[in-house]
mmCIF file of C-alpha atoms in Angstrom:
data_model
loop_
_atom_site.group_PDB
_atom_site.id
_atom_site.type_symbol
_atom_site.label_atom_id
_atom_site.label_comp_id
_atom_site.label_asym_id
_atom_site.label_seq_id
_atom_site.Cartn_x
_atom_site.Cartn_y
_atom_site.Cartn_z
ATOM 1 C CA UNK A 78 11.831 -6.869 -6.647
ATOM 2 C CA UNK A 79 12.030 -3.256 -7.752
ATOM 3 C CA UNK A 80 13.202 0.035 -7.367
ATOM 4 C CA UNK A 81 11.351 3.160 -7.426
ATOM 5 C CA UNK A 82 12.007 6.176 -7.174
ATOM 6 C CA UNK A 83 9.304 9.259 -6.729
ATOM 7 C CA UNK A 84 10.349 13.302 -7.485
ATOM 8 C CA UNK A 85 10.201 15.264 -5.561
ATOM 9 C CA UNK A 86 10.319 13.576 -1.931
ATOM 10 C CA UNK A 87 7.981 16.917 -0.586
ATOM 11 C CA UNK A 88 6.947 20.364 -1.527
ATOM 12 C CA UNK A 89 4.914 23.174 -0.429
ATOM 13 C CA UNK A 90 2.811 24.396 -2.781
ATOM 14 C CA UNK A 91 -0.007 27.426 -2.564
ATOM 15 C CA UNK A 92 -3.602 26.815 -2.956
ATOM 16 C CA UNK A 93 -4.761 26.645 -7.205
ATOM 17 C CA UNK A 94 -1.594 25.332 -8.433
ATOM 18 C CA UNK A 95 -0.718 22.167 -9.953
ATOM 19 C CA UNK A 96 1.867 19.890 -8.965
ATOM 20 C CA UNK A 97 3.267 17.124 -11.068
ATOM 21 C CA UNK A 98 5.266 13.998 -9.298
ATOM 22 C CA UNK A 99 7.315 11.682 -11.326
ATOM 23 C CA UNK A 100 7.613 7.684 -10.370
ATOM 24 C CA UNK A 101 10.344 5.833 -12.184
ATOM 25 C CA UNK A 102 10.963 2.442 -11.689
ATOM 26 C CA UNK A 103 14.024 0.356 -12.525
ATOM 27 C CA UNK A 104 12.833 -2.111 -14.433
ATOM 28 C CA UNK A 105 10.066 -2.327 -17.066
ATOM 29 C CA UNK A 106 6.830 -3.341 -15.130
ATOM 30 C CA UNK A 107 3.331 -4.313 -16.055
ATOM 31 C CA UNK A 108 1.531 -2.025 -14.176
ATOM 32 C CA UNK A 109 1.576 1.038 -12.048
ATOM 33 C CA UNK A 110 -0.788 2.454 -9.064
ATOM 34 C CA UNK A 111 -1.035 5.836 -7.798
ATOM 35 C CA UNK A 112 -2.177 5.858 -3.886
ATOM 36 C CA UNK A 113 -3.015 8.565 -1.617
ATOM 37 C CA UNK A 114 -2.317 8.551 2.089
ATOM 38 C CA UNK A 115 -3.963 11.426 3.473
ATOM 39 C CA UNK A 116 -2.371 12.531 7.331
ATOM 40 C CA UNK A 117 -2.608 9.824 9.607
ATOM 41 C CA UNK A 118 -4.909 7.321 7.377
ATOM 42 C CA UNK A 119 -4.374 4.387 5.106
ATOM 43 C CA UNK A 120 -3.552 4.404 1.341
ATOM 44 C CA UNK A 121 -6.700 4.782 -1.106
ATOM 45 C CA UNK A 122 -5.897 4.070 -5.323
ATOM 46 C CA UNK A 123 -6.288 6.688 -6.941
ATOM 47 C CA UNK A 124 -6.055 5.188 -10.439
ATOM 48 C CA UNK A 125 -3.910 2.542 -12.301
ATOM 49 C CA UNK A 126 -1.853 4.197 -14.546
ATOM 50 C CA UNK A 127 -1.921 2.407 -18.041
ATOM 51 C CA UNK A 128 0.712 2.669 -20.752
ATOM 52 C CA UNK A 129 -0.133 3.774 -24.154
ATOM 53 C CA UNK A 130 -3.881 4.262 -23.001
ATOM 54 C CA UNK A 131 -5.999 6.787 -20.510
ATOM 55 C CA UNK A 132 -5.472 5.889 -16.951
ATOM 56 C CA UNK A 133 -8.190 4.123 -15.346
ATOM 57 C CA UNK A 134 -9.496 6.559 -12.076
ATOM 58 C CA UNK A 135 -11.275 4.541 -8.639
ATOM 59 C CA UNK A 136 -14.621 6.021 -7.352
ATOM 60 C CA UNK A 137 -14.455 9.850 -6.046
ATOM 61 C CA UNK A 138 -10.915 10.542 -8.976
ATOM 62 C CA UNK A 139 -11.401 12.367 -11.486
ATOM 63 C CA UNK A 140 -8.416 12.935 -14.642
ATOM 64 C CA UNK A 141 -9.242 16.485 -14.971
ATOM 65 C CA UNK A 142 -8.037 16.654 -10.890
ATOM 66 C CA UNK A 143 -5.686 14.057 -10.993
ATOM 67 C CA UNK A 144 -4.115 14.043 -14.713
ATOM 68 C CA UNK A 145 -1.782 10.706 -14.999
ATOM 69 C CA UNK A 146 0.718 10.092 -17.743
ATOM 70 C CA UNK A 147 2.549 6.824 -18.574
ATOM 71 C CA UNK A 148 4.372 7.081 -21.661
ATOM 72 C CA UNK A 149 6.879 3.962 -21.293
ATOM 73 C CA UNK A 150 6.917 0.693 -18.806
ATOM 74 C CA UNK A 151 8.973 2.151 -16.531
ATOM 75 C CA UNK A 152 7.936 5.738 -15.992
ATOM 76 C CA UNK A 153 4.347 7.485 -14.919
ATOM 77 C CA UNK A 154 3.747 10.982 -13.379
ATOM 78 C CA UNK A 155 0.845 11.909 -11.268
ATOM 79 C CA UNK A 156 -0.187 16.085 -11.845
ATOM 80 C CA UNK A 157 -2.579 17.194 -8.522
ATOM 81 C CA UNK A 158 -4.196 20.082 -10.056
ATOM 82 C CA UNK A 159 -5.951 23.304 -8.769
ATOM 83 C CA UNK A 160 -4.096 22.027 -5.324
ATOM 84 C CA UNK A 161 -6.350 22.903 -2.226
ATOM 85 C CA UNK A 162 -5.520 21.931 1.332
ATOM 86 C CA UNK A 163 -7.415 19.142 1.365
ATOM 87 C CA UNK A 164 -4.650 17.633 -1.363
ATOM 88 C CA UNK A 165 -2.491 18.030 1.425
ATOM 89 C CA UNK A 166 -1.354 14.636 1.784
ATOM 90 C CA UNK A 167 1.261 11.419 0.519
ATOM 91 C CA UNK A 168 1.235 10.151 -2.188
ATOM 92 C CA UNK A 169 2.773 6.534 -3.073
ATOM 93 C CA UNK A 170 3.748 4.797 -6.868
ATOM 94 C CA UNK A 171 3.534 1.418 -6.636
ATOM 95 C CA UNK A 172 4.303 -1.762 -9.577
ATOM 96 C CA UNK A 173 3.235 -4.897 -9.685
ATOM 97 C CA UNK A 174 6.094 -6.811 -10.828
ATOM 98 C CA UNK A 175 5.783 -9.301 -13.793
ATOM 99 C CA UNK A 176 7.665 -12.142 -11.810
ATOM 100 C CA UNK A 177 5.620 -12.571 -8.844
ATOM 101 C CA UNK A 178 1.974 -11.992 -9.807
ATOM 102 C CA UNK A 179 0.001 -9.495 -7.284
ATOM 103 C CA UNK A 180 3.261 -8.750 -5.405
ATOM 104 C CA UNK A 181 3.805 -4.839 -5.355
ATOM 105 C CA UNK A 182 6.278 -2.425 -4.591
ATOM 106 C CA UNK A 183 6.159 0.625 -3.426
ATOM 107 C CA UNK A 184 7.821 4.042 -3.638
ATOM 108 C CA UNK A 185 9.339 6.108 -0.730
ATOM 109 C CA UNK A 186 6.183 8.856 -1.640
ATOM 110 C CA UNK A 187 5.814 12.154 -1.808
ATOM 111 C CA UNK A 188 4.790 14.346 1.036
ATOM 112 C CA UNK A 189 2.639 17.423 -0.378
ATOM 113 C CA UNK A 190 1.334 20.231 1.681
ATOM 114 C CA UNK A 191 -0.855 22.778 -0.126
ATOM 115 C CA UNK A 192 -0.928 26.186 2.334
ATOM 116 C CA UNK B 52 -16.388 -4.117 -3.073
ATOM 117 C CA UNK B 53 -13.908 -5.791 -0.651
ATOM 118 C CA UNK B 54 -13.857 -3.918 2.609
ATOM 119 C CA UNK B 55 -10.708 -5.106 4.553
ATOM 120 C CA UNK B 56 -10.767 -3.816 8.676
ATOM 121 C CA UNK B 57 -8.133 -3.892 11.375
ATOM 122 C CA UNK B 58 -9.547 -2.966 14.502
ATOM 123 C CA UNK B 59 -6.633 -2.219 16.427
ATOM 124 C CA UNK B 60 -5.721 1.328 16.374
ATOM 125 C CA UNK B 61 -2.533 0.709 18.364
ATOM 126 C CA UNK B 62 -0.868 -2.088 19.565
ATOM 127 C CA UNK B 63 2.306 -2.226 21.858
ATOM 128 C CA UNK B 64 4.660 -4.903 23.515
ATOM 129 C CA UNK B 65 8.053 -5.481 25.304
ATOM 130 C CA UNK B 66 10.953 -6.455 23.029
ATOM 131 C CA UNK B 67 11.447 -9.944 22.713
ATOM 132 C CA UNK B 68 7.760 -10.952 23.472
ATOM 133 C CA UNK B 69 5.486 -11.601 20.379
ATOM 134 C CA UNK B 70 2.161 -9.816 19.545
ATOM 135 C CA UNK B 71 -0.254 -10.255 17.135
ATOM 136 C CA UNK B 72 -1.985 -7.841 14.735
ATOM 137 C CA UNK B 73 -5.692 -8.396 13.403
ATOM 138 C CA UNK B 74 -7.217 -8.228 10.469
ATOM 139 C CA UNK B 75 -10.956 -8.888 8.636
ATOM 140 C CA UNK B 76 -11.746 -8.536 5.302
ATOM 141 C CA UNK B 77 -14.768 -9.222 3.090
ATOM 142 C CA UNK B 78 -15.194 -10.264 -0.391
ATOM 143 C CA UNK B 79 -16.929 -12.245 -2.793
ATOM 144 C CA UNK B 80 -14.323 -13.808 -4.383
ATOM 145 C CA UNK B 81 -13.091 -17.391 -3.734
ATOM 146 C CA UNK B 82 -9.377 -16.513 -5.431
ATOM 147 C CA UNK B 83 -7.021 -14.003 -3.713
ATOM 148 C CA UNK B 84 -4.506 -12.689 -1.873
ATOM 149 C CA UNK B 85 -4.071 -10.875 1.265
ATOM 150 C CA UNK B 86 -0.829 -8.802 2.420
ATOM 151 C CA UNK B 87 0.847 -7.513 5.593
ATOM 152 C CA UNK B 88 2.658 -4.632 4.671
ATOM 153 C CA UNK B 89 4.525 -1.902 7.154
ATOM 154 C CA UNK B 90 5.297 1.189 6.717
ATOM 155 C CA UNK B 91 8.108 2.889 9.372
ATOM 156 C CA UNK B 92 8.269 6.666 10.016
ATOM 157 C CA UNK B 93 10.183 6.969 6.742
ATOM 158 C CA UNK B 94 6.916 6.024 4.939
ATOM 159 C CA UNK B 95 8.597 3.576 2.856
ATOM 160 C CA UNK B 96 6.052 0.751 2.502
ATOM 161 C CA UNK B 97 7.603 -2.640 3.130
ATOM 162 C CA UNK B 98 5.858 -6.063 2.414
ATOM 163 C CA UNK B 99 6.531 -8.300 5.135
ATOM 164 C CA UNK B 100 3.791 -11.167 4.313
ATOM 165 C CA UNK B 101 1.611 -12.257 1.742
ATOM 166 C CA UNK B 102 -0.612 -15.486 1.752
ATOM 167 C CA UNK B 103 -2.339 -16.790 -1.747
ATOM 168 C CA UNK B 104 -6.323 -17.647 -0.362
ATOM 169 C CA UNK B 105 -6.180 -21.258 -2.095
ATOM 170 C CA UNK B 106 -3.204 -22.138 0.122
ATOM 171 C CA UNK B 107 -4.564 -23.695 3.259
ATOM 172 C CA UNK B 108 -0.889 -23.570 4.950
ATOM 173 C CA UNK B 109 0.259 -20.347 6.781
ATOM 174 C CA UNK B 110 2.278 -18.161 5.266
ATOM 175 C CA UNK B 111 5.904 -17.406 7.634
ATOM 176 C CA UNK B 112 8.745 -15.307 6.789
ATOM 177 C CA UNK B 113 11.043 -15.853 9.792
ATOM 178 C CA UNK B 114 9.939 -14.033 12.661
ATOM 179 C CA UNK B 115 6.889 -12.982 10.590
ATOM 180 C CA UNK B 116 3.658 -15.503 10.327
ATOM 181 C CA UNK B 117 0.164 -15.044 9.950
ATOM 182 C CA UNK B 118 -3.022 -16.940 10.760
ATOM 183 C CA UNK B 119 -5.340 -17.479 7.925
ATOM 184 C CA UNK B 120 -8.704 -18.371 8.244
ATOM 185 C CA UNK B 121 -11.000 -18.645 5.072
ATOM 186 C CA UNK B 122 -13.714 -19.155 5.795
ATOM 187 C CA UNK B 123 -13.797 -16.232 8.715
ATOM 188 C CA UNK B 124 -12.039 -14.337 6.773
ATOM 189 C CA UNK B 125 -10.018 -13.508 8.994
ATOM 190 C CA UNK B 126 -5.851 -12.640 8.862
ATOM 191 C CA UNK B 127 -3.870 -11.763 12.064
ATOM 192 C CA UNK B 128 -0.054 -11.537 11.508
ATOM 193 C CA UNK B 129 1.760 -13.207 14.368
ATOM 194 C CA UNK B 130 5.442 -11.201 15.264
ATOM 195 C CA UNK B 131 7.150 -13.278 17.180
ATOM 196 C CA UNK B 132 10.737 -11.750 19.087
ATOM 197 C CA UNK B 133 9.690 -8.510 18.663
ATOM 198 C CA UNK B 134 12.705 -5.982 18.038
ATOM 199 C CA UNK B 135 12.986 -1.934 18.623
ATOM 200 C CA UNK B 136 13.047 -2.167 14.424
ATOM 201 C CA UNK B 137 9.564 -3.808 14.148
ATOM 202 C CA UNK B 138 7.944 -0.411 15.293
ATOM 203 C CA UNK B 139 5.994 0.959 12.371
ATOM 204 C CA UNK B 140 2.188 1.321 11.036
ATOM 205 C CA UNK B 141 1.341 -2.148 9.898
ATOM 206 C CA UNK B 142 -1.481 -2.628 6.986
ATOM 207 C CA UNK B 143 -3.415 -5.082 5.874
ATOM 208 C CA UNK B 144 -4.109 -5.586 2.398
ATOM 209 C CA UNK B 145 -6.276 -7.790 -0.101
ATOM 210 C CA UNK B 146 -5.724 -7.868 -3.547
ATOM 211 C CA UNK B 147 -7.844 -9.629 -6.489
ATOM 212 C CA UNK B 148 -6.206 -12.227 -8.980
ATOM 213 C CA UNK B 149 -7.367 -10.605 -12.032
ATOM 214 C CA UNK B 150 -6.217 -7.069 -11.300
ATOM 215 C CA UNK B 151 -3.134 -5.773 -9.051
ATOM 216 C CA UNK B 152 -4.839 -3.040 -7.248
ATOM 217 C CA UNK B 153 -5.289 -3.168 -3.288
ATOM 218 C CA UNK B 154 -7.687 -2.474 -0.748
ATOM 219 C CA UNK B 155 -5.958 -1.465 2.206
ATOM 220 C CA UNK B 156 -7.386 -1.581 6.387
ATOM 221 C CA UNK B 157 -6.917 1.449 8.150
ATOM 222 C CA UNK B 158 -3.380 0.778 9.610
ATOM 223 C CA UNK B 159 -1.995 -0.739 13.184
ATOM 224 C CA UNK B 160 0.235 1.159 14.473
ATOM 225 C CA UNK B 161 2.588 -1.339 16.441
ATOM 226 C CA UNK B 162 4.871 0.533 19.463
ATOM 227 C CA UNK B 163 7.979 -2.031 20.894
ATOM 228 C CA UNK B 164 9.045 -0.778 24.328
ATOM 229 C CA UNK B 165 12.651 -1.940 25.389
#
């Protein structure tokens, strides 16, 4: 297994600012996921975050919204930028651990609301 | 794309009793893996199941087992001795062998009464 931890657990934030969430993981991993759980819905990837490389965005993410970084194997952050209330929402780092392929982890999130 | 679909908004049952949780999927692929995972009011997503698709045998994790059927691609997770702990939003998930990303369903949200 892993351990994950996300920064900061919630925030507040005003509309056209930029937030930036950090995901660190105990271990060094293969790969890491950034979901969003909007209120009340299920979890939709956002991108994979890749080390050493561009992250690679799903259909309807865009990097110049959702800027990832991952500059070692055990640490990624996830910017939301020019926040608007439909950001409002959690968002979960996950791994996928090298022992047990396709098992992942995830982290406790990070409730945003954008007023 | 894989579309995975749990029809049951909400679910509820008496403690000790056992309910079961549905789940469809689709997907072109003959290699893969599907997932029960719950997530309590802490949000903290917790895997309670997963079943590889070239496994014919169902997958059980004590109280936890599912029912796995291929070719109508269908996964229902069986809870059997339900306890006031098990309440949470379950999710299924399918994931691809050749990437670790997951498509999730849209959540079950499982109430146990005492």
């Amino acid at each position: 297994s892993a351990v994950i931890s996300q920064k900061p657990s919630r925030d507040i934030c005003q509309r056209g600012t930029s937030l930036t969430i950090q995901c660190q993981v105990d271990s060094q991993v293969t790969m890491m996921f950034w979901y969003r759980q909007q209120p009340g819905q299920s979890l939709t990837l956002i991108a994979t975050a890749n080390q050493g490389s561009e992250a690679t965005y799903e259909s309807g993410f865009v990097i110049d919204k959702f800027p990832i970084s991952r500059p070692n194997l055990t640490f990624s952050t996830l910017t939301v930028s020019n926040m608007s209330p439909e950001d409002s929402s959690i968002y979960l780092c996950s791994v996928l651990t090298s022992g047990v392929y396709n098992e992942q982890f995830f982290g406790p999130g990070t409730r945003l609301t954008v007023l | 794309a894989q579309t995975v679909t749990q029809s049951q908004p909400e679910m509820s049952v008496q403690e000790a009793e056992t309910v079961t949780l549905s789940c469809t999927y689709d997907t072109s692929e003959s290699d893969y893996y599907l997932f029960w995972y719950k997530q309590p009011p802490s949000r903290q997503m917790i895997l309670v199941i997963r079943q590889e698709a070239y496994k014919q045998q169902n997958a059980t994790e004590n109280r936890f087992s599912v029912n796995f059927q291929k070719a109508a691609k269908s996964f229902s997770l069986k809870i059997s001795d339900s306890q006031l702990g098990d309440a949470a939003m379950y999710f299924c998930a399918w994931g691809g062998t050749s990437y670790g990303k997951l498509t999730f369903g849209q959540g079950t949200i499982l109430t146990v009464h005492p």
